[in-house]
Short mmCIF file of C-alpha atoms and ligand atoms in Angstrom, two decimals:
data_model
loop_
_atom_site.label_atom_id
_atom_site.label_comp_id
_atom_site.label_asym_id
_atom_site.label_seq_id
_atom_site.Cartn_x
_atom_site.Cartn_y
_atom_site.Cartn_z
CA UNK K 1 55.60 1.26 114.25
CA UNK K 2 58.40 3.03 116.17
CA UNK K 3 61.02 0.32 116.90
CA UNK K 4 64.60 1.78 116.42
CA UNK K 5 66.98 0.14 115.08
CA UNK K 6 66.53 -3.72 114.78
CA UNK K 7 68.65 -5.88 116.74
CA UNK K 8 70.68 -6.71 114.15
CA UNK K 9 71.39 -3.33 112.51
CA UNK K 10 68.38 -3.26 109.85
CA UNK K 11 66.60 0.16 109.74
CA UNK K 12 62.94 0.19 111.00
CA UNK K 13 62.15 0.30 107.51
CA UNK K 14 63.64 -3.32 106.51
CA UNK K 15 62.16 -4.83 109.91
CA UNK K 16 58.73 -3.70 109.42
CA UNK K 17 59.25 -4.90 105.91
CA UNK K 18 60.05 -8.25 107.39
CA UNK K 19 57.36 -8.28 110.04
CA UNK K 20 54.77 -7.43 106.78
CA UNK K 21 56.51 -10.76 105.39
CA UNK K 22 56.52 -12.82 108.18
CA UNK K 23 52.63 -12.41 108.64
CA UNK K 24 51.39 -12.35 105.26
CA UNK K 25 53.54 -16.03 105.18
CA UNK K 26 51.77 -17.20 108.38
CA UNK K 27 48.23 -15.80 106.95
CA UNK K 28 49.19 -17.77 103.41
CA UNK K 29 49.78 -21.16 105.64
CA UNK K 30 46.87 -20.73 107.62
CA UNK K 31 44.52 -20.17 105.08
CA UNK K 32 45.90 -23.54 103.61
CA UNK K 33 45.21 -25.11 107.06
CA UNK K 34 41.89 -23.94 106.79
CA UNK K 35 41.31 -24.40 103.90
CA UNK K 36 42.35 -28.41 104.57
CA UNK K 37 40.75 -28.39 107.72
CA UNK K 38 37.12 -27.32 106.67
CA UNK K 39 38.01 -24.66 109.40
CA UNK K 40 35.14 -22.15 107.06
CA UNK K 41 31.72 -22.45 108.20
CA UNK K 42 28.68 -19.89 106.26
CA UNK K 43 26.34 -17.30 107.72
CA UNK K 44 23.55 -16.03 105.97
CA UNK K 45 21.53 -13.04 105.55
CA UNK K 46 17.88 -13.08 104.84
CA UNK K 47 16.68 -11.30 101.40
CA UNK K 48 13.13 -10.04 102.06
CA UNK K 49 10.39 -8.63 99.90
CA UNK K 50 10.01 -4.98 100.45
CA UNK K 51 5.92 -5.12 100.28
CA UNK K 52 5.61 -8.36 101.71
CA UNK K 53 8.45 -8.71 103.94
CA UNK K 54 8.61 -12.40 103.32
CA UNK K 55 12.20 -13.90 102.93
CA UNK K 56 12.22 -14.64 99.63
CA UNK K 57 15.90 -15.90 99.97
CA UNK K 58 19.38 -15.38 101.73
CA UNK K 59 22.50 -14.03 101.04
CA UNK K 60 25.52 -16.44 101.76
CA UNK K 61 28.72 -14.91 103.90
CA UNK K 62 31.47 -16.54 104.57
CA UNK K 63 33.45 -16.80 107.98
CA UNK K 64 36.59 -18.28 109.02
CA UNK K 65 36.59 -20.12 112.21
CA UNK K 66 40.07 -19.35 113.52
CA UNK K 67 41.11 -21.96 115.74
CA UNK K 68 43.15 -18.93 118.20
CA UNK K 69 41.04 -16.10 116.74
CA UNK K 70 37.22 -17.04 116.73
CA UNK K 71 35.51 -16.10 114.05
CA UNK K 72 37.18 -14.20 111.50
CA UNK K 73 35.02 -11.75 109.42
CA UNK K 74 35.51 -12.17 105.12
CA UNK K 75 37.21 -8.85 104.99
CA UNK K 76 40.37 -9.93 106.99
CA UNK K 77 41.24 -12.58 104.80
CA UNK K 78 38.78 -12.40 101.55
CA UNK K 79 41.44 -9.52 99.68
CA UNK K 80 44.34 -11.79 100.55
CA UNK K 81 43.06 -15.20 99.57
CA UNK K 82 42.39 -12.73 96.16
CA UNK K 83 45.80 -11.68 95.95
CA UNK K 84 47.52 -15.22 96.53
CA UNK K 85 45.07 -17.34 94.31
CA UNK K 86 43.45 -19.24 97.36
CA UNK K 87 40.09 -17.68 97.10
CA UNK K 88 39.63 -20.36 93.73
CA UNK K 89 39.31 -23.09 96.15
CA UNK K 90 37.28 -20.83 99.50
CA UNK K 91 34.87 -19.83 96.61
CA UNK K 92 34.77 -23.06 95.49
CA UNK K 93 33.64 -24.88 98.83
CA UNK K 94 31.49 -21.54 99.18
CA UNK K 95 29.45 -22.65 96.50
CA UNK K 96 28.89 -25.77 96.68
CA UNK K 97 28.08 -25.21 100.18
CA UNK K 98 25.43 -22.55 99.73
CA UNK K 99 23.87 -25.00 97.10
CA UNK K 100 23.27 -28.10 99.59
CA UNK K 101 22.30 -26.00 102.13
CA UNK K 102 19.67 -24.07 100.14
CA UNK K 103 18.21 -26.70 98.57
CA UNK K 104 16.55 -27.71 102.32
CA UNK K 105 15.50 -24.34 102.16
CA UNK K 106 11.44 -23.19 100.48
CA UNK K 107 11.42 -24.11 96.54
CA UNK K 108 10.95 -20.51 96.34
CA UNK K 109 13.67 -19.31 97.80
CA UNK K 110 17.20 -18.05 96.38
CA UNK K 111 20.40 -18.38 97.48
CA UNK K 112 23.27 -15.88 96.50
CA UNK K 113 26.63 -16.13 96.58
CA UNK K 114 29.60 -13.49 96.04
CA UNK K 115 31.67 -14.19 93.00
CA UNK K 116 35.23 -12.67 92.82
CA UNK K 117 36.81 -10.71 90.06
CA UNK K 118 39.67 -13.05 90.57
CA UNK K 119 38.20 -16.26 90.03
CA UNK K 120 37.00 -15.03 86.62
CA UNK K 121 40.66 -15.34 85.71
CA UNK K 122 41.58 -18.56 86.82
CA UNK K 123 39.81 -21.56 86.63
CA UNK K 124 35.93 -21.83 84.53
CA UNK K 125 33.71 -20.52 86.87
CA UNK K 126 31.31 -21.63 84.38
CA UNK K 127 31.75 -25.10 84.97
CA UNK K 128 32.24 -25.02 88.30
CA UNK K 129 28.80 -23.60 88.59
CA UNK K 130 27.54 -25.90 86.37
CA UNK K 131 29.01 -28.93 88.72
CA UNK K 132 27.64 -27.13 92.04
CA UNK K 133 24.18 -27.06 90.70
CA UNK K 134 24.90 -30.84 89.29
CA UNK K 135 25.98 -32.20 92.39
CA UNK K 136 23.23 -30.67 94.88
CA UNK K 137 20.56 -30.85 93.03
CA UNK K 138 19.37 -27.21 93.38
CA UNK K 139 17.87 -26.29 90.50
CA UNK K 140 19.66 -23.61 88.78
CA UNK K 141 17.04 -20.96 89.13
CA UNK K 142 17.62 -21.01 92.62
CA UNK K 143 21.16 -19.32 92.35
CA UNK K 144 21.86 -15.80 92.43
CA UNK K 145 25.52 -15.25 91.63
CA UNK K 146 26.41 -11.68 92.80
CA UNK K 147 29.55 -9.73 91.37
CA UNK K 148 31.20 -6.63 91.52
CA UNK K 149 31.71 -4.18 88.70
CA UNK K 150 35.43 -4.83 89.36
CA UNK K 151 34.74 -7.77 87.31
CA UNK K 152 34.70 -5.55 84.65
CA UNK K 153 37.55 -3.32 85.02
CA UNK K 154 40.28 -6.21 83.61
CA UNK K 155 39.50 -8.64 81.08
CA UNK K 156 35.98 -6.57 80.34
CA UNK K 157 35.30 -8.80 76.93
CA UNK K 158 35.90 -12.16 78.19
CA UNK K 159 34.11 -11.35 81.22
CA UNK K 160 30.86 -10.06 79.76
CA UNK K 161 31.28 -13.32 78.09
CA UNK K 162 31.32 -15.65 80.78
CA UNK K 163 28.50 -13.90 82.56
CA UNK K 164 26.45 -14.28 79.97
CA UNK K 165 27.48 -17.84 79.69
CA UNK K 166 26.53 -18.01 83.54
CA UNK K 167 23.63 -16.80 82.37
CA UNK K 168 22.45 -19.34 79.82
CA UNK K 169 22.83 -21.83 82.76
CA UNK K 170 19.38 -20.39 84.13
CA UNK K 171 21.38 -18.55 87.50
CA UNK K 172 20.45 -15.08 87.96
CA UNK K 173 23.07 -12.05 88.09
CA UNK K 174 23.15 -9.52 90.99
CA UNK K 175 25.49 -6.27 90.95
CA UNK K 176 26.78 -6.27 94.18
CA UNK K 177 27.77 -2.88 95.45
CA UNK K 178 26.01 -0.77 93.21
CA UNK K 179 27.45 3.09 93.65
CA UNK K 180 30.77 2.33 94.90
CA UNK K 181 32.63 1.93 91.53
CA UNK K 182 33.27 4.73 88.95
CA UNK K 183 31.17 4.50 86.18
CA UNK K 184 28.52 2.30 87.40
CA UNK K 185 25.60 3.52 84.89
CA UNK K 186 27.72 1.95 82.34
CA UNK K 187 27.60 -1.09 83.48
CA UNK K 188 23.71 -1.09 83.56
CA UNK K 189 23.42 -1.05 79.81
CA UNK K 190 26.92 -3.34 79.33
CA UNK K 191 25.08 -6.61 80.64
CA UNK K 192 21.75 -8.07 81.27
CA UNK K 193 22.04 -7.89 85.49
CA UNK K 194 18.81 -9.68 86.98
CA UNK K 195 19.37 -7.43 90.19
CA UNK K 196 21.14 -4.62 90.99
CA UNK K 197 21.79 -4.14 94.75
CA UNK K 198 22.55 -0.57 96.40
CA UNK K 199 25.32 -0.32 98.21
CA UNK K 200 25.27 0.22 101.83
CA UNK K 201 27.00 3.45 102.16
CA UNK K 202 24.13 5.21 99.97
CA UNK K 203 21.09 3.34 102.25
CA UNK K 204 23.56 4.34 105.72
CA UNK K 205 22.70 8.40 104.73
CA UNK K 206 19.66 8.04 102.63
CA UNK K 207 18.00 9.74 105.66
CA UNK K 208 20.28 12.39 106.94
CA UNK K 209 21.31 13.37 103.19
CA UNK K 210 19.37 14.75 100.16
CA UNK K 211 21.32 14.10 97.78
CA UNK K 212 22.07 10.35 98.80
CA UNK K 213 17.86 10.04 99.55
CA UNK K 214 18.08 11.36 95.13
CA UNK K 215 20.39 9.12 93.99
CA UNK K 216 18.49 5.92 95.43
CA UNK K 217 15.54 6.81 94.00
CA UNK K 218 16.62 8.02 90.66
CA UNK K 219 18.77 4.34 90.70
CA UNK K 220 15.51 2.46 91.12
CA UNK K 221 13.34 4.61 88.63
CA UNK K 222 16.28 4.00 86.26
CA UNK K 223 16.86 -0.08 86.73
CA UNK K 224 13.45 -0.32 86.55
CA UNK K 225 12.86 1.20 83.09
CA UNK K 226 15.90 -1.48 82.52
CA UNK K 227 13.39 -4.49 83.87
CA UNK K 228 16.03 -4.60 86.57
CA UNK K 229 15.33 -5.44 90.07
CA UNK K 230 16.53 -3.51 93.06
CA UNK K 231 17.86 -5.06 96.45
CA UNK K 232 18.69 -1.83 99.21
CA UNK K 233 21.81 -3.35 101.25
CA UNK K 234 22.44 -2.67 105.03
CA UNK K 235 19.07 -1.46 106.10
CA UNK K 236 18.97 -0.30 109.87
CA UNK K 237 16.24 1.52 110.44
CA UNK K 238 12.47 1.90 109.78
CA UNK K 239 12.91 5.68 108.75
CA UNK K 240 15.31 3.90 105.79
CA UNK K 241 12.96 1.27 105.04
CA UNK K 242 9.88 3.51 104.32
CA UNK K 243 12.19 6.13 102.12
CA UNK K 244 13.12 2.79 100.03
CA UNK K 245 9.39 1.59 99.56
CA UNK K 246 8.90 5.02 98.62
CA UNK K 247 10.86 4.59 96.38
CA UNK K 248 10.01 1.81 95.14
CA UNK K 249 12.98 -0.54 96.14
CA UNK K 250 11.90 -4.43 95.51
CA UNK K 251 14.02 -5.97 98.28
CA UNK K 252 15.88 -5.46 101.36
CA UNK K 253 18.84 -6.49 103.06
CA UNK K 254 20.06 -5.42 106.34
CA UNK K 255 20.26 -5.33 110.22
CA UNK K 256 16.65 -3.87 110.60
CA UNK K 257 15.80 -7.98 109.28
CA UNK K 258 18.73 -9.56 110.82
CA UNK K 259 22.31 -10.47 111.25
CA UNK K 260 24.22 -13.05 108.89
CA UNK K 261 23.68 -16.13 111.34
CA UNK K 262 24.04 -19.79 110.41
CA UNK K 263 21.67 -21.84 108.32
CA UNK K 264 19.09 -23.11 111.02
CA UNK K 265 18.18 -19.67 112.24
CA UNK K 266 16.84 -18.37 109.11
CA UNK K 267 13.09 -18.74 109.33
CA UNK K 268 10.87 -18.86 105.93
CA UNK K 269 7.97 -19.45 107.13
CA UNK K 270 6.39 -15.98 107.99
CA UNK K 271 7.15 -12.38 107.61
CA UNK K 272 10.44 -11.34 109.01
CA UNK K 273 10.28 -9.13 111.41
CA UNK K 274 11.70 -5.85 111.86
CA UNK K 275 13.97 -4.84 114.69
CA UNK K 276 15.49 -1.79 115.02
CA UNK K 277 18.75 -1.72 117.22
CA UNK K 278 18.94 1.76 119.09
CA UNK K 279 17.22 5.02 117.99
CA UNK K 280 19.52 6.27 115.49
CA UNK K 281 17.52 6.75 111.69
P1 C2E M 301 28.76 -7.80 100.56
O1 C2E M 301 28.62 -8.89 99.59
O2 C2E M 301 28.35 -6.44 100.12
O3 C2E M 301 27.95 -8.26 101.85
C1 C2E M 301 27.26 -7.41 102.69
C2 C2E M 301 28.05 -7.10 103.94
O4 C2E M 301 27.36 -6.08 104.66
C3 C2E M 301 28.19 -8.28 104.89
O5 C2E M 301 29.42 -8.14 105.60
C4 C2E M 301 27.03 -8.04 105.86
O6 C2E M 301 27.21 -8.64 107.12
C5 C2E M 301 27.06 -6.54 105.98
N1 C2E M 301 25.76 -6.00 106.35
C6 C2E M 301 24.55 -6.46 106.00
N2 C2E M 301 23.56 -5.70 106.52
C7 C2E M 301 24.16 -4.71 107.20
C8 C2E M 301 23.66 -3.60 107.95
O7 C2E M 301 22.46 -3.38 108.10
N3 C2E M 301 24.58 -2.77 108.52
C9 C2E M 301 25.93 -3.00 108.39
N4 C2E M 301 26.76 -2.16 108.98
N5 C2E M 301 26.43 -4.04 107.67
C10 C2E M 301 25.55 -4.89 107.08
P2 C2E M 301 30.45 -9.35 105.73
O8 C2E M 301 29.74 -10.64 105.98
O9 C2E M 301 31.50 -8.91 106.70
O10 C2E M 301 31.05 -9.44 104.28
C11 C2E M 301 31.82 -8.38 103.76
C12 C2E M 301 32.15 -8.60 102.31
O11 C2E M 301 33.00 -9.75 102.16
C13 C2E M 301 30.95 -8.89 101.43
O12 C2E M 301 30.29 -7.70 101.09
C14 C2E M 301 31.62 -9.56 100.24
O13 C2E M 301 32.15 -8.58 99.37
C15 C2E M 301 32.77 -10.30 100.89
N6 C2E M 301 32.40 -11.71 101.02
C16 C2E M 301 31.70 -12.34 101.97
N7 C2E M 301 31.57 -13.65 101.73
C17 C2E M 301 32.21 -13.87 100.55
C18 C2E M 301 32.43 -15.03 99.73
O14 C2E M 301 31.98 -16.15 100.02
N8 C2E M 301 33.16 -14.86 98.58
C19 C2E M 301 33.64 -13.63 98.21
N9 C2E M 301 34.34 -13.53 97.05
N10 C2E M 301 33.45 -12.52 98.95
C20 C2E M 301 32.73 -12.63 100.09
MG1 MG M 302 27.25 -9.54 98.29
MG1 MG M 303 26.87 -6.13 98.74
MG1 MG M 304 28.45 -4.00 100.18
#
């Protein structure tokens, strides 16, 4: 930003340094407010069987409802409540959340919720699992707990520990974001994953580009000599959802099904149907 000099005689630099300051402070007390306030709320996204195209579960996302700003979309506050700790307690209510709410839902039905790298360094998110699953009654089996790779960049040992651990308690392990990291194939053979899910940027040119179209498939021939599942992320389009059952994907995830929307509009009780938005493939 092109200010000048402050009023007071700081350079641009220090001001801007200031401003960056001032608003991660205001974000920090906010969150705290919201956090206080119950001002989150969840949306969810429907899982559905590629060959049957029943929803077979949902994935939960969170959302801030800003009392000024609407509704605030994870990414605009999800890497700072990492950095400043507070994600423990969003992830936290997340949870437990996602587990009342889901067990209304079909006793067939998962629910998964996004782990962070961060609160494998803080509190047990063992136990706090554990208690979730206690205190709503959803049996354990209906959990999918999805995490990064990221989760096993720092503190790899202990980590691969406590998954397993999370493990034992009868919840089932999705890599989210499959593709994104650096040495993903690694990570196939590092841990027993349930699912593996593909990231969206690899489904978004699966039809335009060759090589993307190759990596998908030779991803799902190779997680399935593993005895790993396969969930395609941010399918649009029909064109992308025949490539994928091609394939040979198991799931999908993704506008073409629906939007993250709130608990009641998620519908279980027939096929989902799909909708493609525009003409773009
Ligand atoms: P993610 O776990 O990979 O979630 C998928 C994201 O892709 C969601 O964005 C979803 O709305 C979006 N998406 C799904 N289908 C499509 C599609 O067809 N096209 C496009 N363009 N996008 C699609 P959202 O809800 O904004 O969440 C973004 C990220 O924020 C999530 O990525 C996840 O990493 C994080 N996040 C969300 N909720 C939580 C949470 O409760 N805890 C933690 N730790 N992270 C969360
Ligand atoms: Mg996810
Ligand atoms: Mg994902
Ligand atoms: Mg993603």
């Amino acid at each position: 930003r092109v200010k000048g000099e402050g009023r007071n005689g700081y350079s641009v630099y220090d001001d801007g340094l200031m401003e960056v300051a001032d608003a991660r402070q205001r974000l920090d007390s906010e969150l705290r407010h919201a956090i206080a306030n119950g001002e989150f709320e969840l949306h969810y996204q429907a899982i559905i069987d590629a060959r049957t195209r029943r929803v077979c579960g949902a994935e939960a996302l969170v959302r801030w409802r800003h009392p000024r700003r609407g509704l605030v979309p994870p990414l605009e506050f999800i890497p700072f409540a990492e950095e400043s700790g507070l994600i423990e307690q969003i992830g936290q209510w997340v949870l437990r959340r996602a587990c009342v709410e889901a067990r209304g839902w079909p006793d067939d039905t998962v629910v998964a919720v996004n782990l962070s790298p961060v609160q494998f360094r803080r509190a047990d998110p063992v136990a706090m699992i554990r208690q979730a699953l206690a205190d709503s009654g959803l049996p354990a089996r209906r959990l999918e707990i999805e995490i990064t790779e990221n989760v096993f960049l720092t503190g790899a040992e202990d980590n691969i520990a406590t998954v397993r651990r999370m493990k034992e308690l009868g919840v089932s392990i999705a890599l989210d974001d499959f593709g994104t990291g650096y040495s993903s194939l690694s990570y196939l053979t590092t841990f027993p994953f349930d699912k593996v899910k593909i990231d969206r940027s690899f489904t978004m040119n699966m039809t335009k580009r060759a090589d993307c179209a190759a990596v998908i498939a030779s991803v799902i021939t190779l997680t399935r000599c593993l005895g790993v599942a396969t969930i395609a992320e941010g399918v649009e389009s029909h064109a992308q959802l025949e490539l994928l059952r091609g394939a040979g994907v198991d799931f999908c995830q993704g506008y073409l099904f629906g939007r993250p929307a709130p608990a009641a509009d998620l519908d279980f009780s027939r096929p989902a149907a799909a909708k493609q938005a525009g003409a773009a493939a």
